[in-house]
mmCIF file with all atom_site columns, N, CA and C in Angstrom:
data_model
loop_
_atom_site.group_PDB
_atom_site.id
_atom_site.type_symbol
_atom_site.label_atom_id
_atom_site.label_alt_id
_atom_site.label_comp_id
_atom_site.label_asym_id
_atom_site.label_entity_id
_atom_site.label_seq_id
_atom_site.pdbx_PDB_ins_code
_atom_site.Cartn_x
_atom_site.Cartn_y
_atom_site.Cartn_z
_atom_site.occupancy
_atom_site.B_iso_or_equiv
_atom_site.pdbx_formal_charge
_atom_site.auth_seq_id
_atom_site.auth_comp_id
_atom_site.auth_asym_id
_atom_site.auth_atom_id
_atom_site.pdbx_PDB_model_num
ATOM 1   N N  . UNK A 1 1  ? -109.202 -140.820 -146.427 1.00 83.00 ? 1328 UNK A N  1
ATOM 2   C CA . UNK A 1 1  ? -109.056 -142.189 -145.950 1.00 83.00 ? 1328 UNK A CA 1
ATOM 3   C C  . UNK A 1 1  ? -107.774 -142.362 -145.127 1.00 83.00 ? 1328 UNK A C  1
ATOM 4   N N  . UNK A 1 2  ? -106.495 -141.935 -145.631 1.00 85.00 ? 1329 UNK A N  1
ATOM 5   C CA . UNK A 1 2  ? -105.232 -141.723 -144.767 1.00 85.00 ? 1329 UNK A CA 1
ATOM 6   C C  . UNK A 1 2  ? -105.357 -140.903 -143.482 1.00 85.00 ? 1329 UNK A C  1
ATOM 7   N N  . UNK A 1 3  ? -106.239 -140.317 -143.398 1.00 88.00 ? 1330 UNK A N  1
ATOM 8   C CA . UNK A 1 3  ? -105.887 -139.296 -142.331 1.00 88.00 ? 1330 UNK A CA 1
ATOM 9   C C  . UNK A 1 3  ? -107.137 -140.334 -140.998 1.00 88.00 ? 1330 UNK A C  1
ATOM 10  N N  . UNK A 1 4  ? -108.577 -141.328 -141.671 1.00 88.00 ? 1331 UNK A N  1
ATOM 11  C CA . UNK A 1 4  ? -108.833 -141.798 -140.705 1.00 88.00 ? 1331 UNK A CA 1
ATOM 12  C C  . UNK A 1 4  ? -107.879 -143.344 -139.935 1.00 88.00 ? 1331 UNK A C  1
ATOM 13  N N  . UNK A 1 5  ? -107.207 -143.644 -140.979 1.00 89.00 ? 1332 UNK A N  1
ATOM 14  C CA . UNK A 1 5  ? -106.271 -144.538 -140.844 1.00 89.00 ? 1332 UNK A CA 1
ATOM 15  C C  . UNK A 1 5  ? -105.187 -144.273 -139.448 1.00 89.00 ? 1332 UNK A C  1
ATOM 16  N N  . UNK A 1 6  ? -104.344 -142.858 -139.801 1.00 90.00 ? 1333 UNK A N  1
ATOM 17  C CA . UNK A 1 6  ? -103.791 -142.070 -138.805 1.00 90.00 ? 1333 UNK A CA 1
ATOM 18  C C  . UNK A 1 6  ? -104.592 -142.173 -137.588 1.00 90.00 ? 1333 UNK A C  1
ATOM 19  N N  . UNK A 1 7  ? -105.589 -141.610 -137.715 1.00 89.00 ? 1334 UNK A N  1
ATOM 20  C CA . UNK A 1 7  ? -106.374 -141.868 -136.436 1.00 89.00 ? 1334 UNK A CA 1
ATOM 21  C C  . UNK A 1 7  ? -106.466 -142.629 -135.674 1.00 89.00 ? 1334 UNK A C  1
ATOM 22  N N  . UNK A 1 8  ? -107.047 -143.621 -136.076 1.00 90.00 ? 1335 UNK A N  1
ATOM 23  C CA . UNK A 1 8  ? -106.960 -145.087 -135.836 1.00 90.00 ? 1335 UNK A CA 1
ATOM 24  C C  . UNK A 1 8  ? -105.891 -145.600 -135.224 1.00 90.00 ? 1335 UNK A C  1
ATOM 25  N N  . UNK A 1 9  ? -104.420 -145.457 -135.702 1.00 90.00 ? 1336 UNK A N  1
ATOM 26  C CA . UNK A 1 9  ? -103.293 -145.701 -135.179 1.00 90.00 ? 1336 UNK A CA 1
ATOM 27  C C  . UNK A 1 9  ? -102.621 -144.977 -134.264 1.00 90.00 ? 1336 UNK A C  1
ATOM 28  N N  . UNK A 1 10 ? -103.522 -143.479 -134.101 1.00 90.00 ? 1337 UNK A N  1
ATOM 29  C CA . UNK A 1 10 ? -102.615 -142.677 -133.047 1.00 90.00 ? 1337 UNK A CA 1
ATOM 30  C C  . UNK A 1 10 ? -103.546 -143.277 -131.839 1.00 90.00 ? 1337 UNK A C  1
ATOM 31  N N  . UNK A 1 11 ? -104.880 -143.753 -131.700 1.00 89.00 ? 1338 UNK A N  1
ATOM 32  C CA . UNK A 1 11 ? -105.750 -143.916 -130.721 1.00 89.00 ? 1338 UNK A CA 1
ATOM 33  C C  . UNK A 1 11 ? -105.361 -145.185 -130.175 1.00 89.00 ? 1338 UNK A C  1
ATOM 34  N N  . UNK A 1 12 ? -104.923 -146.023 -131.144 1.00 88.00 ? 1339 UNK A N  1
ATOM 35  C CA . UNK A 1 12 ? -104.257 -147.656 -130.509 1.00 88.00 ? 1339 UNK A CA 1
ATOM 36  C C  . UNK A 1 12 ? -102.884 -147.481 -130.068 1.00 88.00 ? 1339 UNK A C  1
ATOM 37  N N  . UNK A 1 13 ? -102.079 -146.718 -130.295 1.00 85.00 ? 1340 UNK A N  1
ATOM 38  C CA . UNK A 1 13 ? -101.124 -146.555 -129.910 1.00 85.00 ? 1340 UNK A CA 1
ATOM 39  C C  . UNK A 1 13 ? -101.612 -145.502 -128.217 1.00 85.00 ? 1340 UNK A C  1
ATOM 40  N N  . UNK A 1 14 ? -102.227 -144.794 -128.295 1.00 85.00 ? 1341 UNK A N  1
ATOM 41  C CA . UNK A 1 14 ? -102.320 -144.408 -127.053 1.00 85.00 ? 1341 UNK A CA 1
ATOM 42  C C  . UNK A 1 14 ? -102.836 -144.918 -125.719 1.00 85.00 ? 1341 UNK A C  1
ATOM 43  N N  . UNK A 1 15 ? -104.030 -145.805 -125.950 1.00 84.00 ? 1342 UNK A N  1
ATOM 44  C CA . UNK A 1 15 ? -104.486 -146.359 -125.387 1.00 84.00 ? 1342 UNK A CA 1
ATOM 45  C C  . UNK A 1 15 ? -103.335 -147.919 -124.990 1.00 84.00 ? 1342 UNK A C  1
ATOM 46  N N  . UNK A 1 16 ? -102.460 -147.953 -125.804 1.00 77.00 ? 1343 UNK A N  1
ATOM 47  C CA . UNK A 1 16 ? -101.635 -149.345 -125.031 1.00 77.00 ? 1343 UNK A CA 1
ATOM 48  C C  . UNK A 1 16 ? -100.601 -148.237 -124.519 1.00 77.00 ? 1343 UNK A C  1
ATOM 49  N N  . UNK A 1 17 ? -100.025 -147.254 -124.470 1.00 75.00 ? 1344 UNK A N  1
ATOM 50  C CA . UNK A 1 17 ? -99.296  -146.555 -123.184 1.00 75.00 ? 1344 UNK A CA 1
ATOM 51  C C  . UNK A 1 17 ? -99.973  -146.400 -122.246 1.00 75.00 ? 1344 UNK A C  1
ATOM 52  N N  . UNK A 1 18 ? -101.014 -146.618 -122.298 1.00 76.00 ? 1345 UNK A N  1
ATOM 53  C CA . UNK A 1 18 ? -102.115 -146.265 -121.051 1.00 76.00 ? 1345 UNK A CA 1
ATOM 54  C C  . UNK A 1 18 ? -102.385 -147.635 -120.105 1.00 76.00 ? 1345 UNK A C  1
ATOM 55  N N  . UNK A 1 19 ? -101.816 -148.882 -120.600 1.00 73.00 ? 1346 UNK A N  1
ATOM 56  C CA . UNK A 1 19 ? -101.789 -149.300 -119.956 1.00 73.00 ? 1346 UNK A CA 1
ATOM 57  C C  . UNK A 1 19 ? -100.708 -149.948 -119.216 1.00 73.00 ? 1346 UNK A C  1
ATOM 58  N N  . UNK A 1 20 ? -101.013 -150.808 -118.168 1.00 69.00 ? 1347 UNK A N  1
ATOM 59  C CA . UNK A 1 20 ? -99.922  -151.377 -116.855 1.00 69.00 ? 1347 UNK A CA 1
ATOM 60  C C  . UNK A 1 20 ? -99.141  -152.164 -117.851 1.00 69.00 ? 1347 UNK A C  1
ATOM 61  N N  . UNK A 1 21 ? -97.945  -152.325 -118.273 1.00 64.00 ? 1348 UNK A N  1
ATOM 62  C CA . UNK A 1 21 ? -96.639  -153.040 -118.842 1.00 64.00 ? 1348 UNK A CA 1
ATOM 63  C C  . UNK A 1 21 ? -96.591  -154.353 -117.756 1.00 64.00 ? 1348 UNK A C  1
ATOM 64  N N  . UNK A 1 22 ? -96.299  -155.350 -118.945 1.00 69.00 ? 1349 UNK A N  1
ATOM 65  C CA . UNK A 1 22 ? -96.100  -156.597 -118.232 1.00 69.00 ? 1349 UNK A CA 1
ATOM 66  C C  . UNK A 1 22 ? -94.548  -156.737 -117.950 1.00 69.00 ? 1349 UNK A C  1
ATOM 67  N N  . UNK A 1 23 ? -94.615  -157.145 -116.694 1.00 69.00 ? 1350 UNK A N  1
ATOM 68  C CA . UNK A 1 23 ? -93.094  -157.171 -116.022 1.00 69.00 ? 1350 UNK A CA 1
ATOM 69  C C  . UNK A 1 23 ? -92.724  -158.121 -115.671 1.00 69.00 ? 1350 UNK A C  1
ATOM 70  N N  . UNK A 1 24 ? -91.265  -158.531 -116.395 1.00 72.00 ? 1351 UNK A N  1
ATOM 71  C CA . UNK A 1 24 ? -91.002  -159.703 -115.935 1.00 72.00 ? 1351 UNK A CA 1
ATOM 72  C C  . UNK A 1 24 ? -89.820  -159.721 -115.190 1.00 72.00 ? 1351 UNK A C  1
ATOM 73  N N  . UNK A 1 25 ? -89.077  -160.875 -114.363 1.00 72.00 ? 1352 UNK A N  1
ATOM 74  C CA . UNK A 1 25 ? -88.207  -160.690 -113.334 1.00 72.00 ? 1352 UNK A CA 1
ATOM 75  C C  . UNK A 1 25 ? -87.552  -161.665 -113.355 1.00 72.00 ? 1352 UNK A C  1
ATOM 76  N N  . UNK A 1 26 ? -86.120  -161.543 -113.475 1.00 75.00 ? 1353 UNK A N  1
ATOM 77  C CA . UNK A 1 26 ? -85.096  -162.543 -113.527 1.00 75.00 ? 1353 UNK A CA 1
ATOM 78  C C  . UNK A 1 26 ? -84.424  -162.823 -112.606 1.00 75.00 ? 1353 UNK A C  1
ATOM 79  N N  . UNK A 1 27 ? -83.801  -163.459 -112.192 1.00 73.00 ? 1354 UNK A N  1
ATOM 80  C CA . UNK A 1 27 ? -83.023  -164.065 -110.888 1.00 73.00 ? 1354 UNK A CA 1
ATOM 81  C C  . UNK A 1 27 ? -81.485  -163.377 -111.242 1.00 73.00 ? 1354 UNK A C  1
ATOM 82  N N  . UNK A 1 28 ? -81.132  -162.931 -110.664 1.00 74.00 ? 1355 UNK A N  1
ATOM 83  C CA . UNK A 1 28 ? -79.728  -162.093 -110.305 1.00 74.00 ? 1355 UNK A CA 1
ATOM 84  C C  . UNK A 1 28 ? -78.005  -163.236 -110.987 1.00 74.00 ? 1355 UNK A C  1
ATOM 85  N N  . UNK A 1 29 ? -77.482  -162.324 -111.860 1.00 73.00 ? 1356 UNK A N  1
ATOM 86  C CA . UNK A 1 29 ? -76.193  -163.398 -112.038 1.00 73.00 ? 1356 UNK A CA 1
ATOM 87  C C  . UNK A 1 29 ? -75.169  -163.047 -111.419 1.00 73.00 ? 1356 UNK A C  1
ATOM 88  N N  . UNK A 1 30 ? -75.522  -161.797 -110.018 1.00 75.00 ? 1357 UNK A N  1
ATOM 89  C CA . UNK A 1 30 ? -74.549  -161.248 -109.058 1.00 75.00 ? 1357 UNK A CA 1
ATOM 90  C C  . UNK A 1 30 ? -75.183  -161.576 -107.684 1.00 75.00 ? 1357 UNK A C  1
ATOM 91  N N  . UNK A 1 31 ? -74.524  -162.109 -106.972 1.00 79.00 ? 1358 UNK A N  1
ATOM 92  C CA . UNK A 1 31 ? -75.154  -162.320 -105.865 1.00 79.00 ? 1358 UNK A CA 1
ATOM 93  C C  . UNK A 1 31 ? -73.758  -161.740 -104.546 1.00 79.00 ? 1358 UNK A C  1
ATOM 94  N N  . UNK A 1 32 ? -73.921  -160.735 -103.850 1.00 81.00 ? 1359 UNK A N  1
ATOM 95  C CA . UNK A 1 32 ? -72.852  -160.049 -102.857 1.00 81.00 ? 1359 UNK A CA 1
ATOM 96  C C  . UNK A 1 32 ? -73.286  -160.466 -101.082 1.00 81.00 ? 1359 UNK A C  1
ATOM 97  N N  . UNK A 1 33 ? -72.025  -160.865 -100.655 1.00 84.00 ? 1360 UNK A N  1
ATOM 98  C CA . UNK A 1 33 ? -72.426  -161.238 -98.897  1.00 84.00 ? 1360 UNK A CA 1
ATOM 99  C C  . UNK A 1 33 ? -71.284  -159.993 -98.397  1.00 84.00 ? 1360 UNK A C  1
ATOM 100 N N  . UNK A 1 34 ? -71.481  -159.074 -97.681  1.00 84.00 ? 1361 UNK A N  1
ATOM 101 C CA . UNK A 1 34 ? -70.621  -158.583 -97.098  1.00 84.00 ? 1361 UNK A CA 1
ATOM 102 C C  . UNK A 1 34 ? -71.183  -158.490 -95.462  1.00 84.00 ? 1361 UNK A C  1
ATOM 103 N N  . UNK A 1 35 ? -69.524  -158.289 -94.103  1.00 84.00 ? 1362 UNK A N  1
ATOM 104 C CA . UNK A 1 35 ? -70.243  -158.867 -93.202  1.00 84.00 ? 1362 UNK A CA 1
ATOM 105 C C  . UNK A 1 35 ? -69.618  -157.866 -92.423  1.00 84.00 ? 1362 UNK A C  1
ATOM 106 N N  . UNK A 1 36 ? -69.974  -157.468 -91.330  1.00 83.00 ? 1363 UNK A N  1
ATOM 107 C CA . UNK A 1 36 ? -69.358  -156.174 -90.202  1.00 83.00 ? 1363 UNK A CA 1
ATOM 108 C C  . UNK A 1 36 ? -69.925  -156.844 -88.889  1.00 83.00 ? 1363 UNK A C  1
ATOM 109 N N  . UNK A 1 37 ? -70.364  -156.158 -88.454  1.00 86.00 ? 1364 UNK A N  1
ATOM 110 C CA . UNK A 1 37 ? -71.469  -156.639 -87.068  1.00 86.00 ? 1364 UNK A CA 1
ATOM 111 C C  . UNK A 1 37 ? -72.556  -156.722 -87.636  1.00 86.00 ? 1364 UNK A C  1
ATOM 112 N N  . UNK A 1 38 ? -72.961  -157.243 -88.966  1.00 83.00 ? 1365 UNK A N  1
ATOM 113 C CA . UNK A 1 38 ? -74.371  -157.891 -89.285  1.00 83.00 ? 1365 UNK A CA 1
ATOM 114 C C  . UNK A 1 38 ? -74.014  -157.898 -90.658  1.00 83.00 ? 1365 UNK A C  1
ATOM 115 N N  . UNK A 1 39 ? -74.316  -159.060 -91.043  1.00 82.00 ? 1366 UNK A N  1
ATOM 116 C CA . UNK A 1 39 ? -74.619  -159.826 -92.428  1.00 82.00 ? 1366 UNK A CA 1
ATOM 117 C C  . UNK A 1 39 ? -75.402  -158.780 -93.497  1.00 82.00 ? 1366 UNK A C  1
ATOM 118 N N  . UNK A 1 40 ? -74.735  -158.637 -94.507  1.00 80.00 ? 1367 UNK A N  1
ATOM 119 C CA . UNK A 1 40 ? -76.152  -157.951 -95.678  1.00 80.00 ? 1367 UNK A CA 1
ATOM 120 C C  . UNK A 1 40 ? -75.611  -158.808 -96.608  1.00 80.00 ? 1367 UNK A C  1
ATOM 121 N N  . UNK A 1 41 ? -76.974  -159.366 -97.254  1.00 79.00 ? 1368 UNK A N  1
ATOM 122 C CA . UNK A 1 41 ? -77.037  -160.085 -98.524  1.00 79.00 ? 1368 UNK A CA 1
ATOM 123 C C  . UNK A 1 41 ? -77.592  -159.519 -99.601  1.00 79.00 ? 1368 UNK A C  1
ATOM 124 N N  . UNK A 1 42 ? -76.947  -158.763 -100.730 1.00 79.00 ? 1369 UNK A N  1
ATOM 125 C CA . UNK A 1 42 ? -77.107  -158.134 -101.973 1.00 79.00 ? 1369 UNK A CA 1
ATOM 126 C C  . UNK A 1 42 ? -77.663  -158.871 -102.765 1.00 79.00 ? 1369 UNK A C  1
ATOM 127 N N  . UNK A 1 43 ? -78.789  -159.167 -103.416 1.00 76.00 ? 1370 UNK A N  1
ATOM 128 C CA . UNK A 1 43 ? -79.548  -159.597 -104.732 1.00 76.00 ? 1370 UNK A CA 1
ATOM 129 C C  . UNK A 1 43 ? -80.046  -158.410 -105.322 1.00 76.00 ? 1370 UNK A C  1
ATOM 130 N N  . UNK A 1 44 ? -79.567  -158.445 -106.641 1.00 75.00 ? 1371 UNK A N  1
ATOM 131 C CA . UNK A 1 44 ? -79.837  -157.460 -107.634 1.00 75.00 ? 1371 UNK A CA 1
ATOM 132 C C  . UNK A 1 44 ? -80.819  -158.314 -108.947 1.00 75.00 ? 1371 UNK A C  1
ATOM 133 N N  . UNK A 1 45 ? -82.065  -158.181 -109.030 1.00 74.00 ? 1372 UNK A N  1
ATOM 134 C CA . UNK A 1 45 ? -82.463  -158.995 -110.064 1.00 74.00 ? 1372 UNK A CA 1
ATOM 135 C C  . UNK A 1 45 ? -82.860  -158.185 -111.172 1.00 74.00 ? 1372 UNK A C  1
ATOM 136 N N  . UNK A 1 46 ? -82.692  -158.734 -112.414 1.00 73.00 ? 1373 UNK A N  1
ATOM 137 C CA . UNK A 1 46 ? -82.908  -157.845 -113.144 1.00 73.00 ? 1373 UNK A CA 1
ATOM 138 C C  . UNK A 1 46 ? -84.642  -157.570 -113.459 1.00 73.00 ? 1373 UNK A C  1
ATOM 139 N N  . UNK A 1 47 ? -85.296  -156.684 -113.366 1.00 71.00 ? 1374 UNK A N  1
ATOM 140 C CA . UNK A 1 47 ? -86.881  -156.081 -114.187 1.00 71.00 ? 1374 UNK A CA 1
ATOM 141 C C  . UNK A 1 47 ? -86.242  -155.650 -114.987 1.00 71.00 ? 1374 UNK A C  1
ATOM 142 N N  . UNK A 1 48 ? -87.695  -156.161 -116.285 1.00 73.00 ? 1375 UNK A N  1
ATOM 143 C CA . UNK A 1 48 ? -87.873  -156.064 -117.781 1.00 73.00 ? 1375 UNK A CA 1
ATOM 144 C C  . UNK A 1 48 ? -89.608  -156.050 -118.102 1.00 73.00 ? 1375 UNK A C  1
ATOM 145 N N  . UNK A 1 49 ? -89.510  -154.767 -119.144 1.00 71.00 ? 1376 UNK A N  1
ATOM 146 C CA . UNK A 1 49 ? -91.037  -154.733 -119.809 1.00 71.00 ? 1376 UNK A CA 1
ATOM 147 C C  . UNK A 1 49 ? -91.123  -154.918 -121.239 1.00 71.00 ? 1376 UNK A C  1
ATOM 148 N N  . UNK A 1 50 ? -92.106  -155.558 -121.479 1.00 70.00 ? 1377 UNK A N  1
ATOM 149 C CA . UNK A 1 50 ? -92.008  -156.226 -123.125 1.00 70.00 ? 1377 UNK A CA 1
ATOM 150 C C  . UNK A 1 50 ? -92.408  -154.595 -124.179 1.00 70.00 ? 1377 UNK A C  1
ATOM 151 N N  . UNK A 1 51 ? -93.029  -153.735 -123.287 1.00 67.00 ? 1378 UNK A N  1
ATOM 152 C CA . UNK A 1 51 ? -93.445  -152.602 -124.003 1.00 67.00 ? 1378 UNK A CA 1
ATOM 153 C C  . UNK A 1 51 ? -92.533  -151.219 -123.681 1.00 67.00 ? 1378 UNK A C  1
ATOM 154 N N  . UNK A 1 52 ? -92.769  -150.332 -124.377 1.00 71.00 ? 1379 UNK A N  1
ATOM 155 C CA . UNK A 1 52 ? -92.141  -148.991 -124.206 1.00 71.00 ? 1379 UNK A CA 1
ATOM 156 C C  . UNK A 1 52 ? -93.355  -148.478 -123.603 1.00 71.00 ? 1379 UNK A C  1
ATOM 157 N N  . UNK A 1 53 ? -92.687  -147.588 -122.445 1.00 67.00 ? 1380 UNK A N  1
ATOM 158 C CA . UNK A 1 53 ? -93.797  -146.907 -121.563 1.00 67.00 ? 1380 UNK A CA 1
ATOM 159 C C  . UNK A 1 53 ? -93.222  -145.821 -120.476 1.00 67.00 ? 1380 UNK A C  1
ATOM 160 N N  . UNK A 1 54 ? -94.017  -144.459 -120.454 1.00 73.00 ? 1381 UNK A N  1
ATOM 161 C CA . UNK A 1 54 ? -93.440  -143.628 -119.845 1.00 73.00 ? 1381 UNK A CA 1
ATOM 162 C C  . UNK A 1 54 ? -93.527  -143.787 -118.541 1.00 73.00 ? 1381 UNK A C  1
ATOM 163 N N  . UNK A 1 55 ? -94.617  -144.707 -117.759 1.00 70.00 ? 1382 UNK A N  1
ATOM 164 C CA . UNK A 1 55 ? -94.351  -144.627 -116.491 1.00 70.00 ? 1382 UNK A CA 1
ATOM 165 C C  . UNK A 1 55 ? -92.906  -145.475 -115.389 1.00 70.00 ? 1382 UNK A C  1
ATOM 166 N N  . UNK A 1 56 ? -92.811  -144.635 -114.735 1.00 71.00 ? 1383 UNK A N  1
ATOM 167 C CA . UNK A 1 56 ? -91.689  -145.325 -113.982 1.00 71.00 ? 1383 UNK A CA 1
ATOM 168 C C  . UNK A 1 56 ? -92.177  -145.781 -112.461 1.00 71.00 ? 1383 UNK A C  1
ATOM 169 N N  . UNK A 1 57 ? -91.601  -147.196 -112.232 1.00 71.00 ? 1384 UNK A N  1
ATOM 170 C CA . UNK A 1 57 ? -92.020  -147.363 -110.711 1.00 71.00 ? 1384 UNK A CA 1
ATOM 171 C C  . UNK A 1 57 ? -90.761  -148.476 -110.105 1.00 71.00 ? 1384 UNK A C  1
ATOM 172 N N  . UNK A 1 58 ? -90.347  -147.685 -109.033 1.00 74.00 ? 1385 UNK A N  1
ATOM 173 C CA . UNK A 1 58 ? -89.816  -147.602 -107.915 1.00 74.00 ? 1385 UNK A CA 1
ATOM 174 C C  . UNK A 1 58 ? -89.965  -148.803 -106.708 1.00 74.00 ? 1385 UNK A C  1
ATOM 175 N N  . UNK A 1 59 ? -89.039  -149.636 -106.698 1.00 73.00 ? 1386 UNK A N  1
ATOM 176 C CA . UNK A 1 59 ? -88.980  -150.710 -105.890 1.00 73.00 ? 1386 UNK A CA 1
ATOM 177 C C  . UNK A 1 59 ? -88.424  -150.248 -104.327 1.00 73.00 ? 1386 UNK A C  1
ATOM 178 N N  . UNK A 1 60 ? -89.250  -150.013 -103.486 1.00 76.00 ? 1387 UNK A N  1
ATOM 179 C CA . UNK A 1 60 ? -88.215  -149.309 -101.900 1.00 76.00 ? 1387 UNK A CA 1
ATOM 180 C C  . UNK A 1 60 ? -87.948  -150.153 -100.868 1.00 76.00 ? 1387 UNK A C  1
ATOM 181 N N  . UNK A 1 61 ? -88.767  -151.214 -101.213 1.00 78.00 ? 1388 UNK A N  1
ATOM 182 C CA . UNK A 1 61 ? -88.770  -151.993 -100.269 1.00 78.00 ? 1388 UNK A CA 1
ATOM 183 C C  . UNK A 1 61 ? -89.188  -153.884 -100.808 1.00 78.00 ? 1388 UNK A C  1
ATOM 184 N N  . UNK A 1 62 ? -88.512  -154.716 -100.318 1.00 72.00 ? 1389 UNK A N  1
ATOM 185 C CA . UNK A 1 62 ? -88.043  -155.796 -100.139 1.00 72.00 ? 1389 UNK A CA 1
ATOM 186 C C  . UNK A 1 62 ? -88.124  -156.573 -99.007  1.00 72.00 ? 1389 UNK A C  1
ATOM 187 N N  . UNK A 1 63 ? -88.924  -157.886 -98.930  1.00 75.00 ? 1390 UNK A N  1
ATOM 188 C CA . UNK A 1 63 ? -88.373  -158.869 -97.701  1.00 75.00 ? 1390 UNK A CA 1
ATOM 189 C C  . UNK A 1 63 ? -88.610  -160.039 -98.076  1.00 75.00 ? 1390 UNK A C  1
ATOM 190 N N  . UNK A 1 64 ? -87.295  -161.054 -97.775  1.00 72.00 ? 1391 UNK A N  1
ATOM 191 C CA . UNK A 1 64 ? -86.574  -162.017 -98.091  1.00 72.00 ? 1391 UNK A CA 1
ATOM 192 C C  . UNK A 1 64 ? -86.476  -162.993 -96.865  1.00 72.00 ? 1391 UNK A C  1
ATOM 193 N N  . UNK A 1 65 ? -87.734  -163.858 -96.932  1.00 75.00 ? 1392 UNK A N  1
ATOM 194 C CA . UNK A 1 65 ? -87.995  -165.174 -95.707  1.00 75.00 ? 1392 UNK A CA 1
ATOM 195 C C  . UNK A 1 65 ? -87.160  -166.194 -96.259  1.00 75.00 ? 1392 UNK A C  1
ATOM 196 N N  . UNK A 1 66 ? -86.626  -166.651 -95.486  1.00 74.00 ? 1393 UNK A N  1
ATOM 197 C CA . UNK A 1 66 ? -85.943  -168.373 -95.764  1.00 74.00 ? 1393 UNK A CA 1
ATOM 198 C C  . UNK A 1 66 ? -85.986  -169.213 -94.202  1.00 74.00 ? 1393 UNK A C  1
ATOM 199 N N  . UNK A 1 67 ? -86.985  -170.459 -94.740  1.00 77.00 ? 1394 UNK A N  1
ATOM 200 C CA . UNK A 1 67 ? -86.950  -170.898 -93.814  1.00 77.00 ? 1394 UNK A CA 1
ATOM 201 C C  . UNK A 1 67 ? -87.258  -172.409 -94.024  1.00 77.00 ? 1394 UNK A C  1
ATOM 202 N N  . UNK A 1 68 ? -87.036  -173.426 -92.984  1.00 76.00 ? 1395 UNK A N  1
ATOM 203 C CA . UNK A 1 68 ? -86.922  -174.528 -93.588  1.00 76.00 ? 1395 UNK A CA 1
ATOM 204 C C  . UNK A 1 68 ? -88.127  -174.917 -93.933  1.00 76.00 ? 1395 UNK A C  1
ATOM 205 N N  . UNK A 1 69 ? -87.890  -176.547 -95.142  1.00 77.00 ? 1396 UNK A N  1
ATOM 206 C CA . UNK A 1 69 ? -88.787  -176.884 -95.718  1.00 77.00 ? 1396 UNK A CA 1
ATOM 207 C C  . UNK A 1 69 ? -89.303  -177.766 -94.378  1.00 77.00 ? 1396 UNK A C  1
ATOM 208 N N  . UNK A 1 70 ? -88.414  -178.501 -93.564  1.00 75.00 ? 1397 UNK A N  1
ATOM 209 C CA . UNK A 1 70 ? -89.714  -178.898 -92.447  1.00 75.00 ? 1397 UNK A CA 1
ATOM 210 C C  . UNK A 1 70 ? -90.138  -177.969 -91.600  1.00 75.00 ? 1397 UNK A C  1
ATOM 211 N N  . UNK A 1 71 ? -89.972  -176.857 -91.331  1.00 62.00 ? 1398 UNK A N  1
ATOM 212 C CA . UNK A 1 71 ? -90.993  -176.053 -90.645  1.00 62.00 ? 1398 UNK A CA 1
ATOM 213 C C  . UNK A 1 71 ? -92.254  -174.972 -91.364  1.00 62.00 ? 1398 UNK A C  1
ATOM 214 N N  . UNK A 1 72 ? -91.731  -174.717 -92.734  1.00 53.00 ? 1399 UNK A N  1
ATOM 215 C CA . UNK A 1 72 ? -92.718  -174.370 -93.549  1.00 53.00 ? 1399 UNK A CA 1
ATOM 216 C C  . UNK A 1 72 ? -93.427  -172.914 -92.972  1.00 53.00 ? 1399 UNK A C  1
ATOM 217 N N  . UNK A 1 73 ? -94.197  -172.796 -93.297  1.00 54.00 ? 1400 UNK A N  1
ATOM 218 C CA . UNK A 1 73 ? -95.441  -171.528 -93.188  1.00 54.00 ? 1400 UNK A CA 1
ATOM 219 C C  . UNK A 1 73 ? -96.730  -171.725 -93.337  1.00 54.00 ? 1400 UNK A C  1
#
């Protein structure tokens, strides 16, 4: 009976590493302007997953529109 129990728990436990981790995303409590011959604006926000999980993924790219609320999109 213990050993189908085991089972049971190694198969639920595998099957939730198997899946996509919910990610959540916080708004930055560092915000950096540095300026040369062109402006860069540093936001660092923090990602967080509610689960333990071996996959890793890689943010490379970013784009950051601001534009006014009367001209909109």
């Amino acid at each position: 009976m213990a050993a189908l129990v085991a089972l049971a728990l190694s198969l639920y436990n595998f099957v939730l590493v198997q899946r996509q981790p919910d990610t959540d995303v916080a708004l930055p409590h560092l915000v950096r302007i540095a300026q040369g011959d062109e402006v860069w604006f540093y936001l660092q926000p923090t990602l967080s997953t509610r689960v333990e999980t071996t996959q890793t993924e890689v943010i490379t790219q970013v784009e950051l529109r601001i534009t006014s609320p009367a001209h909109g999109e």
